[in-house]
Coordinates of C-alpha atoms and ligand atoms in Angstrom, one line a residue:
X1 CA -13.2 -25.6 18.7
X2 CA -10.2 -25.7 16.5
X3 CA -9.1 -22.4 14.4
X4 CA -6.8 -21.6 11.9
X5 CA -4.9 -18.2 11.6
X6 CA -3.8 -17.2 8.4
X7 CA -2.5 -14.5 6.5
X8 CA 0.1 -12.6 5.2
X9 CA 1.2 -10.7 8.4
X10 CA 4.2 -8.2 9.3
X11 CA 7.2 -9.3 11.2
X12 CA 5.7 -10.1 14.7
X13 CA 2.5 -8.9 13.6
X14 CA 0.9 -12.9 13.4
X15 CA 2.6 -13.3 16.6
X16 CA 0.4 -10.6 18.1
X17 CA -2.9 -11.9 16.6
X18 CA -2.7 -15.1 17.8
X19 CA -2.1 -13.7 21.3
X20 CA -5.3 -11.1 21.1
X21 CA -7.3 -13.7 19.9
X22 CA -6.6 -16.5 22.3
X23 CA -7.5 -13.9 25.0
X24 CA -10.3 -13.2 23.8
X25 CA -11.6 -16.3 22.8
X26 CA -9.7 -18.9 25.4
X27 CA -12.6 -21.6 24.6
X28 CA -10.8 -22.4 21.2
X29 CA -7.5 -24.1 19.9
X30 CA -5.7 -21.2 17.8
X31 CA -3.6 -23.0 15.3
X32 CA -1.5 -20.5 12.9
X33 CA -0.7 -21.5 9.2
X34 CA 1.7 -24.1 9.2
X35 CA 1.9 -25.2 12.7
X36 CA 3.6 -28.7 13.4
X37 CA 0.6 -30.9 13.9
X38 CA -2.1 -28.9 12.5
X39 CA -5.1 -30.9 12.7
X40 CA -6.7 -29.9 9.0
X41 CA -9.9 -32.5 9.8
X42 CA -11.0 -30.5 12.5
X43 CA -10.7 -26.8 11.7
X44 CA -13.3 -25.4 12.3
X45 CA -13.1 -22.0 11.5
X46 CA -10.4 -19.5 10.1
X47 CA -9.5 -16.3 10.8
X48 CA -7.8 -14.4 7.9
X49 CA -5.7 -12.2 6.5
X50 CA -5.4 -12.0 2.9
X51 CA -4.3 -15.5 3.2
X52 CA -2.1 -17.5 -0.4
X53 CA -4.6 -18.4 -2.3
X54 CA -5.1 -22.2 -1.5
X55 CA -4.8 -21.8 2.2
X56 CA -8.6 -22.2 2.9
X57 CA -8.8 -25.7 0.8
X58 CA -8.5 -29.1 2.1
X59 CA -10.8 -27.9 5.4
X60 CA -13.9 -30.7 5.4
X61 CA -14.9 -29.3 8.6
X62 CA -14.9 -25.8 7.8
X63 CA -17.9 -23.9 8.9
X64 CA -17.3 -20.0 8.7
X65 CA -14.1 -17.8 7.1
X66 CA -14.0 -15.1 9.4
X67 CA -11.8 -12.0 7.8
X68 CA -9.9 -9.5 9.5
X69 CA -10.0 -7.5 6.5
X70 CA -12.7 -5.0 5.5
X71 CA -12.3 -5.6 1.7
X72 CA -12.9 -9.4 0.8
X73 CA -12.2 -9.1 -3.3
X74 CA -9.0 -11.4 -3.0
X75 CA -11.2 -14.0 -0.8
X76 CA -14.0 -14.5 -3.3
X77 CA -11.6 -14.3 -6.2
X78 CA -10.2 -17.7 -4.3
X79 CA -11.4 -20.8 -5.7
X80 CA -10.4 -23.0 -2.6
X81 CA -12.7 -20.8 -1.1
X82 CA -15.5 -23.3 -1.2
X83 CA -18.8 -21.5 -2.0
X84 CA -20.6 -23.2 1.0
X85 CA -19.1 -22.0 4.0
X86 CA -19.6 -18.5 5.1
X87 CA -17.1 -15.6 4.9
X88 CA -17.9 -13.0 7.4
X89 CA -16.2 -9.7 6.8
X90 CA -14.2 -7.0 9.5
X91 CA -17.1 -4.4 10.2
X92 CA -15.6 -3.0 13.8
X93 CA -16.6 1.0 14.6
X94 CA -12.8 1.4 15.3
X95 CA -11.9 1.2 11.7
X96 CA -14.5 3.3 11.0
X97 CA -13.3 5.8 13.3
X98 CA -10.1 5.6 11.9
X99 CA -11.7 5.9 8.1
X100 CA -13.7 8.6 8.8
X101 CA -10.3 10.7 10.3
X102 CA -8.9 10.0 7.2
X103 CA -11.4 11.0 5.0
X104 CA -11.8 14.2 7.0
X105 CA -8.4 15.1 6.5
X106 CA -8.0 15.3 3.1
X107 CA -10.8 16.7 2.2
X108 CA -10.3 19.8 5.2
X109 CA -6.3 19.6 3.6
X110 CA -8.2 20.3 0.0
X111 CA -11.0 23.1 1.5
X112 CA -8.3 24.7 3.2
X113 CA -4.9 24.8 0.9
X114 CA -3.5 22.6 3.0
X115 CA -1.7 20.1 0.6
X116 CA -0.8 23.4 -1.5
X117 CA 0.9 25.0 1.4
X118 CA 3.0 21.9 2.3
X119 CA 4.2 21.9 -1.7
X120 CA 4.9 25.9 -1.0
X121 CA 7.0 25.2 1.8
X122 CA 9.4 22.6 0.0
X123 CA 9.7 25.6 -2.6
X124 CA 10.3 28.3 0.2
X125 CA 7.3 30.3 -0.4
X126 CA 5.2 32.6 1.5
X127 CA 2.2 32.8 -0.8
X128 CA -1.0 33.0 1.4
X129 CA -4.0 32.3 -0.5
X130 CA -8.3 32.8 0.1
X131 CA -9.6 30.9 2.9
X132 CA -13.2 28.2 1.9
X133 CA -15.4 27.5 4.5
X134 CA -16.5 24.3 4.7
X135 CA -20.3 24.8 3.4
X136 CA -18.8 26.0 0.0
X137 CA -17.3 22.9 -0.5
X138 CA -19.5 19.8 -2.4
X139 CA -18.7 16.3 -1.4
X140 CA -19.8 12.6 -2.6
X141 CA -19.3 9.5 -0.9
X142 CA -19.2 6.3 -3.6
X143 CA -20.5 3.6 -1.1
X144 CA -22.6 4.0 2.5
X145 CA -21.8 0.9 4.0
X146 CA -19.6 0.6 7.0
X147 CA -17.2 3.1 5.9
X148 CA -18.9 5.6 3.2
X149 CA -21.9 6.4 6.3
X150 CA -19.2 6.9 8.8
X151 CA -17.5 9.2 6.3
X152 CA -20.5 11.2 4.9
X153 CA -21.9 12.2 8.7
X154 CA -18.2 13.0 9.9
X155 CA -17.7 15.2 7.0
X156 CA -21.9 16.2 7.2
X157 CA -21.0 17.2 11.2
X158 CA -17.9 19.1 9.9
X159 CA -20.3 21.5 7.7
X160 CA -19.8 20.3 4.4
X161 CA -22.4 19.8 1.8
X162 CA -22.5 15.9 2.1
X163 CA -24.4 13.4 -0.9
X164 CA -23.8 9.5 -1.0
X165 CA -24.0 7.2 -3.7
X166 CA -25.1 3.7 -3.2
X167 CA -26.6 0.7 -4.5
X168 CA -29.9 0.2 -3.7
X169 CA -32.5 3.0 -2.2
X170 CA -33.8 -0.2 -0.3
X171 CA -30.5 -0.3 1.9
X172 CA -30.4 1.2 5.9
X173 CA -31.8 4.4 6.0
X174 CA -29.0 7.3 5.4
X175 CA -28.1 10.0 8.2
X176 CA -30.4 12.6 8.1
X177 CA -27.5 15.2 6.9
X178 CA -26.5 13.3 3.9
X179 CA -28.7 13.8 0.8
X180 CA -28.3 9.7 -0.8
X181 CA -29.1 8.6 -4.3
X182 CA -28.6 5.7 -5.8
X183 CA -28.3 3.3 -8.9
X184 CA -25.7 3.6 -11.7
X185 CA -28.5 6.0 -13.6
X186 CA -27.9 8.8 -11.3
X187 CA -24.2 9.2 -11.0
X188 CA -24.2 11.4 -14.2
X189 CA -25.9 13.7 -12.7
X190 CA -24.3 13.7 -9.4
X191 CA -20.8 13.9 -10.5
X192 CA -20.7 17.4 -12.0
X193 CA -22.0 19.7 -8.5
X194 CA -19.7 18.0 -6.4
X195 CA -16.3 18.9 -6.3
X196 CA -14.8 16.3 -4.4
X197 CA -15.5 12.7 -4.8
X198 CA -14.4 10.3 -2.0
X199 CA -14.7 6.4 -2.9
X200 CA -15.5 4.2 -0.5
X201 CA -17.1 1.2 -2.8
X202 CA -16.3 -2.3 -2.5
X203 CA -14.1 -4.0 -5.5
X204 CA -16.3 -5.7 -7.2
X205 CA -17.3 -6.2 -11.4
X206 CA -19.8 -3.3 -11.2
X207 CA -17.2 -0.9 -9.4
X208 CA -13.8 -2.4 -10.9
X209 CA -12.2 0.9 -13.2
X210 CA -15.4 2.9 -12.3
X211 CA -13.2 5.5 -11.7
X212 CA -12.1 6.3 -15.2
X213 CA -12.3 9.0 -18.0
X214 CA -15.8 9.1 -18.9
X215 CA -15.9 9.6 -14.6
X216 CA -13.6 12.4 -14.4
X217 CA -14.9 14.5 -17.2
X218 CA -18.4 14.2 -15.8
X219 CA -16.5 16.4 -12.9
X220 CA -16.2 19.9 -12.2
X221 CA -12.9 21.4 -13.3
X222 CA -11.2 21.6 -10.6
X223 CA -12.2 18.6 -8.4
X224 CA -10.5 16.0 -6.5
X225 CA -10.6 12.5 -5.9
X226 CA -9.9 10.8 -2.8
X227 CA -9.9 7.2 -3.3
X228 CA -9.9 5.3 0.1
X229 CA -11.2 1.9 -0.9
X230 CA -9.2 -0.3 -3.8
X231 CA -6.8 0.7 -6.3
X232 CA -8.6 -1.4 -9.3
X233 CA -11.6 1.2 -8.4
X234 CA -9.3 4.1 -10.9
X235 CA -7.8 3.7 -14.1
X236 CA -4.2 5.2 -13.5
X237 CA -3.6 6.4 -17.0
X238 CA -7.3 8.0 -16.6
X239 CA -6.5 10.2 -13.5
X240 CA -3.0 10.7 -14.7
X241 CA -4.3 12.7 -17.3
X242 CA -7.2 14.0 -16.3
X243 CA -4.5 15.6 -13.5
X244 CA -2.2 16.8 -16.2
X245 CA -4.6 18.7 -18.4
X246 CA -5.5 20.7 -15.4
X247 CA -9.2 19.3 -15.2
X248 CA -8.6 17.7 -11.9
X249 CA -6.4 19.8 -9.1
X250 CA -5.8 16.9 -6.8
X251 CA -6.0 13.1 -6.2
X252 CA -5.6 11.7 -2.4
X253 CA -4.6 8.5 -3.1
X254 CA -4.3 5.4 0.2
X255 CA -4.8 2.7 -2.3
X256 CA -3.0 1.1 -5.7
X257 CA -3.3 -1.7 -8.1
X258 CA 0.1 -2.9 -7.5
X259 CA 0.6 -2.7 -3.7
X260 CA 3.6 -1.6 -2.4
X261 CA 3.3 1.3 -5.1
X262 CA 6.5 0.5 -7.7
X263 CA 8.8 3.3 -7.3
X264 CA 9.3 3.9 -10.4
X265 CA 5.5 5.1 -10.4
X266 CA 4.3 8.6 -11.4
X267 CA 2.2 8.8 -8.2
X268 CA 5.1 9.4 -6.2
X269 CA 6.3 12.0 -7.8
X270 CA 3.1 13.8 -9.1
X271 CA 2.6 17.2 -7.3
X272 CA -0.8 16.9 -7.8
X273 CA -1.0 13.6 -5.9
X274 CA -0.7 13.0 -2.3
X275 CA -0.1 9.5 -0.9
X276 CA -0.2 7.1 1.6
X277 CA 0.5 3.3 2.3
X278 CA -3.0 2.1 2.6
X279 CA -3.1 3.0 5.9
X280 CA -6.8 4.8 5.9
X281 CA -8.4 2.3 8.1
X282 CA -6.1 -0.4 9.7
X283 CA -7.9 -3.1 11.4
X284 CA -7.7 -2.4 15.0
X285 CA -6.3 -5.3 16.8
X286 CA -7.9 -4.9 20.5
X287 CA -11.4 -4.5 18.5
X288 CA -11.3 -6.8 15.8
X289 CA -10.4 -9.0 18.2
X290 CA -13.5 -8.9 20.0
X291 CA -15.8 -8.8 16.8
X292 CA -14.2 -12.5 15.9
X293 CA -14.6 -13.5 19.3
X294 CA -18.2 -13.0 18.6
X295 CA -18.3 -14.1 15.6
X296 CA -17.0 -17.5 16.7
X297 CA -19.2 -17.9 19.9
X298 CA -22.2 -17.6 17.3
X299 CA -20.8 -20.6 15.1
X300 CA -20.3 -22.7 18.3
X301 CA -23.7 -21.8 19.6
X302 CA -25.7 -21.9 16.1
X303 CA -26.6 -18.2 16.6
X304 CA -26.4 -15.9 13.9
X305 CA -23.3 -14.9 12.1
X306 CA -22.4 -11.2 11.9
X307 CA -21.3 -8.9 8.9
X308 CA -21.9 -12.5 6.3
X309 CA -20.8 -11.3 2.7
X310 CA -23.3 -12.0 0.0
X311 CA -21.3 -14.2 -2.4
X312 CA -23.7 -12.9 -5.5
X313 CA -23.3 -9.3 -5.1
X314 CA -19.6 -9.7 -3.9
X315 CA -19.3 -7.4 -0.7
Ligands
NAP1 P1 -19.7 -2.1 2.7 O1 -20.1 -1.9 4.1 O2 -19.9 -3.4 2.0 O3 -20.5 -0.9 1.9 C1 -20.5 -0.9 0.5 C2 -21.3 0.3 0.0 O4 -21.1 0.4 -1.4 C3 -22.8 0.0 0.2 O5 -23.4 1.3 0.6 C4 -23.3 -0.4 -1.2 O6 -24.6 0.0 -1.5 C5 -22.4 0.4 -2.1 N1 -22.2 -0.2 -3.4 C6 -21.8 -1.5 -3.7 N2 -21.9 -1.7 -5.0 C7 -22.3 -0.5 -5.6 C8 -22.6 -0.1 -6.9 N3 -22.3 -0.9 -7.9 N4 -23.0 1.1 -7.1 C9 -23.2 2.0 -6.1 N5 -23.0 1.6 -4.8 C10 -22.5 0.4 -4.5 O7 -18.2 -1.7 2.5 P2 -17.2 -1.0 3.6 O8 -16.9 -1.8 4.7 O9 -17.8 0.3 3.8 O10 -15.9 -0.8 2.7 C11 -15.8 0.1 1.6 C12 -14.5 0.0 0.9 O11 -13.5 0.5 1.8 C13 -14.1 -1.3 0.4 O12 -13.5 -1.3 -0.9 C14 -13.0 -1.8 1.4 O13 -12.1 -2.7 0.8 C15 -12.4 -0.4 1.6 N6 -11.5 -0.3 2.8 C16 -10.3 0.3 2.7 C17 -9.6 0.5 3.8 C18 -8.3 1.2 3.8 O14 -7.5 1.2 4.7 N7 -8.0 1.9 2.7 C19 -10.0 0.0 5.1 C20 -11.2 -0.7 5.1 C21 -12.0 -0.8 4.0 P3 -25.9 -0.6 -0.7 O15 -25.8 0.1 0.7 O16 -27.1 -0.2 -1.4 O17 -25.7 -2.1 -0.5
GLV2 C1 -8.3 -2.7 4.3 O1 -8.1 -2.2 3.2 C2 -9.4 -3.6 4.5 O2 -10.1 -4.0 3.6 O3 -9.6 -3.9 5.7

């Protein structure tokens, strides 16, 4: 079986992946983007990356886009994407390990002081302040898909007062700890008894700028947001000045509209925002590799795919 690799990788990162995943799935040919002699007939699968837009057309033999990306907004925004073949998604317990680390992080850093301390440091300060325990401390998950359920019982197992907001009531059962709701009717009531707010939705039109002013004053003075999943999930100016006005004490921020963030941005500079280079969740190479593998072995033996996106509701 012939596959493409393609995608926008780091310096010797594409080198890597095609290496994993000829290990792990020796039975195919790996071709990556570009390749002298790439034989675009008979592709039959393609293993991505945020590929250019374009890459995936011209593929008659194309019969599943596997990606080795969580997030798949950029892949359905793709019209050379063609609508019949199937896009499988990166759903891998590593990078919901790693997610779930994260998220427990910041929001321990906000129980705790811990992002005020590190600002009291650069201004040599001793300034010890009241110690939280965890079960004072509210917390909704936006999402409880792959991620957001990893999150909520990690956080739930730490001691804090987990809910999680989802689509549909109809969806997997939630963890016992985590008190779920969901449908958009609810969230108005959710959002002021919880004082921190961690995103973990999928970009799609429902969810796109959710995050906004209407959003933020629903919140407790005081809260914080810990956005995880897109950066087209918050309206920048929003948070900007719901931060400012003192409403909101914190943002933890892994992911922007413009990625890399432009210097020039507030964010970087905020002291109310804390940042990081969308590195919540990488996709864990000796893992992922196997989940494709499987993935793959399914298409060549008519077996069920794993982790399909639904085109309609767009994750
Ligand atoms: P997922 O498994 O598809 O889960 C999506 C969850 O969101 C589901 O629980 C779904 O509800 C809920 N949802 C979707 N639309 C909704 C709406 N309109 N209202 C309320 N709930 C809604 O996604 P995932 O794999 O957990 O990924 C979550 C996010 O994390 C994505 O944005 C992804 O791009 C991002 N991510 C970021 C990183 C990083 O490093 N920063 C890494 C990986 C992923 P139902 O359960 O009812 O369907
Ligand atoms: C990372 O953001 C992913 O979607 O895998």
């Amino acid at each position: 079986m012939h596959v493409l690799l393609s995608g926008r990788f780091e310096a010797r990162e594409g080198e890597a992946w095609l290496r994993t995943l000829r290990a792990a799935a020796p039975w195919c040919t790996w071709w990556p983007e570009g390749a002298a002699g790439l034989p675009r007939d008979a592709i039959r699968a393609a293993v991505v990356a945020n590929p250019a837009p374009g890459a995936l057309g011209a593929l008659p033999n194309l019969g599943l886009v596997q990606s080795l990306w969580a997030g798949v907004e950029k892949l359905l925004a793709d019209v050379s994407l063609p609508a019949e073949v199937p896009l499988a998604r990166m759903v891998d317990p590593a990078m919901s390990t790693a997610m779930a680390e994260t998220a427990l992080w910041a929001v321990l850093s906000l129980q705790r002081g811990f992002f005020d301390y590190a600002a009291l440091q650069a201004a040599t300060q001793w300034q010890p302040r009241p110690q939280r325990r965890a079960d004072e401390v509210t917390v909704l998950v936006l999402g409880l898909g792959a991620m957001g359920r990893a999150v909520a019982m990690r956080l739930a197992a730490q001691g804090y007062r987990v809910s999680a907001w989802r689509a549909s009531a109809a969806s997997a059962a939630a963890p016992a700890a985590v008190a779920s709701h969901a449908g958009s009717a609810v969230l108005e009531t959710l959002l002021p008894v919880h004082e921190v707010v961690v995103n973990l939705l999928p970009l799609t039109p429902a969810t796109r700028g959710l995050l906004g002013a209407r959003f933020f004053a629903a919140m407790p003075r005081g809260g914080a947001i810990v956005n995880l999943a897109r950066g087209a999930h918050l309206v920048d100016d929003d948070l900007l000045r719901a931060l400012d006005d003192g409403h909101l004490r914190r943002a933890v921020l892994d992911v922007f509209t413009t990625e890399p963030l432009p210097a020039a941005h507030r964010y970087w500079r905020h002291p109310q925002v804390t940042l990081l280079p969308h590195v919540a969740a990488l996709t864990d190479l000796r893992s992922a590799s196997g989940v494709v593998a499987h993935n793959l072995q399914a298409l060549r033996d008519g077996a069920p795919i794993a982790h399909l996106v639904d085109r309609a509701r767009g994750y």
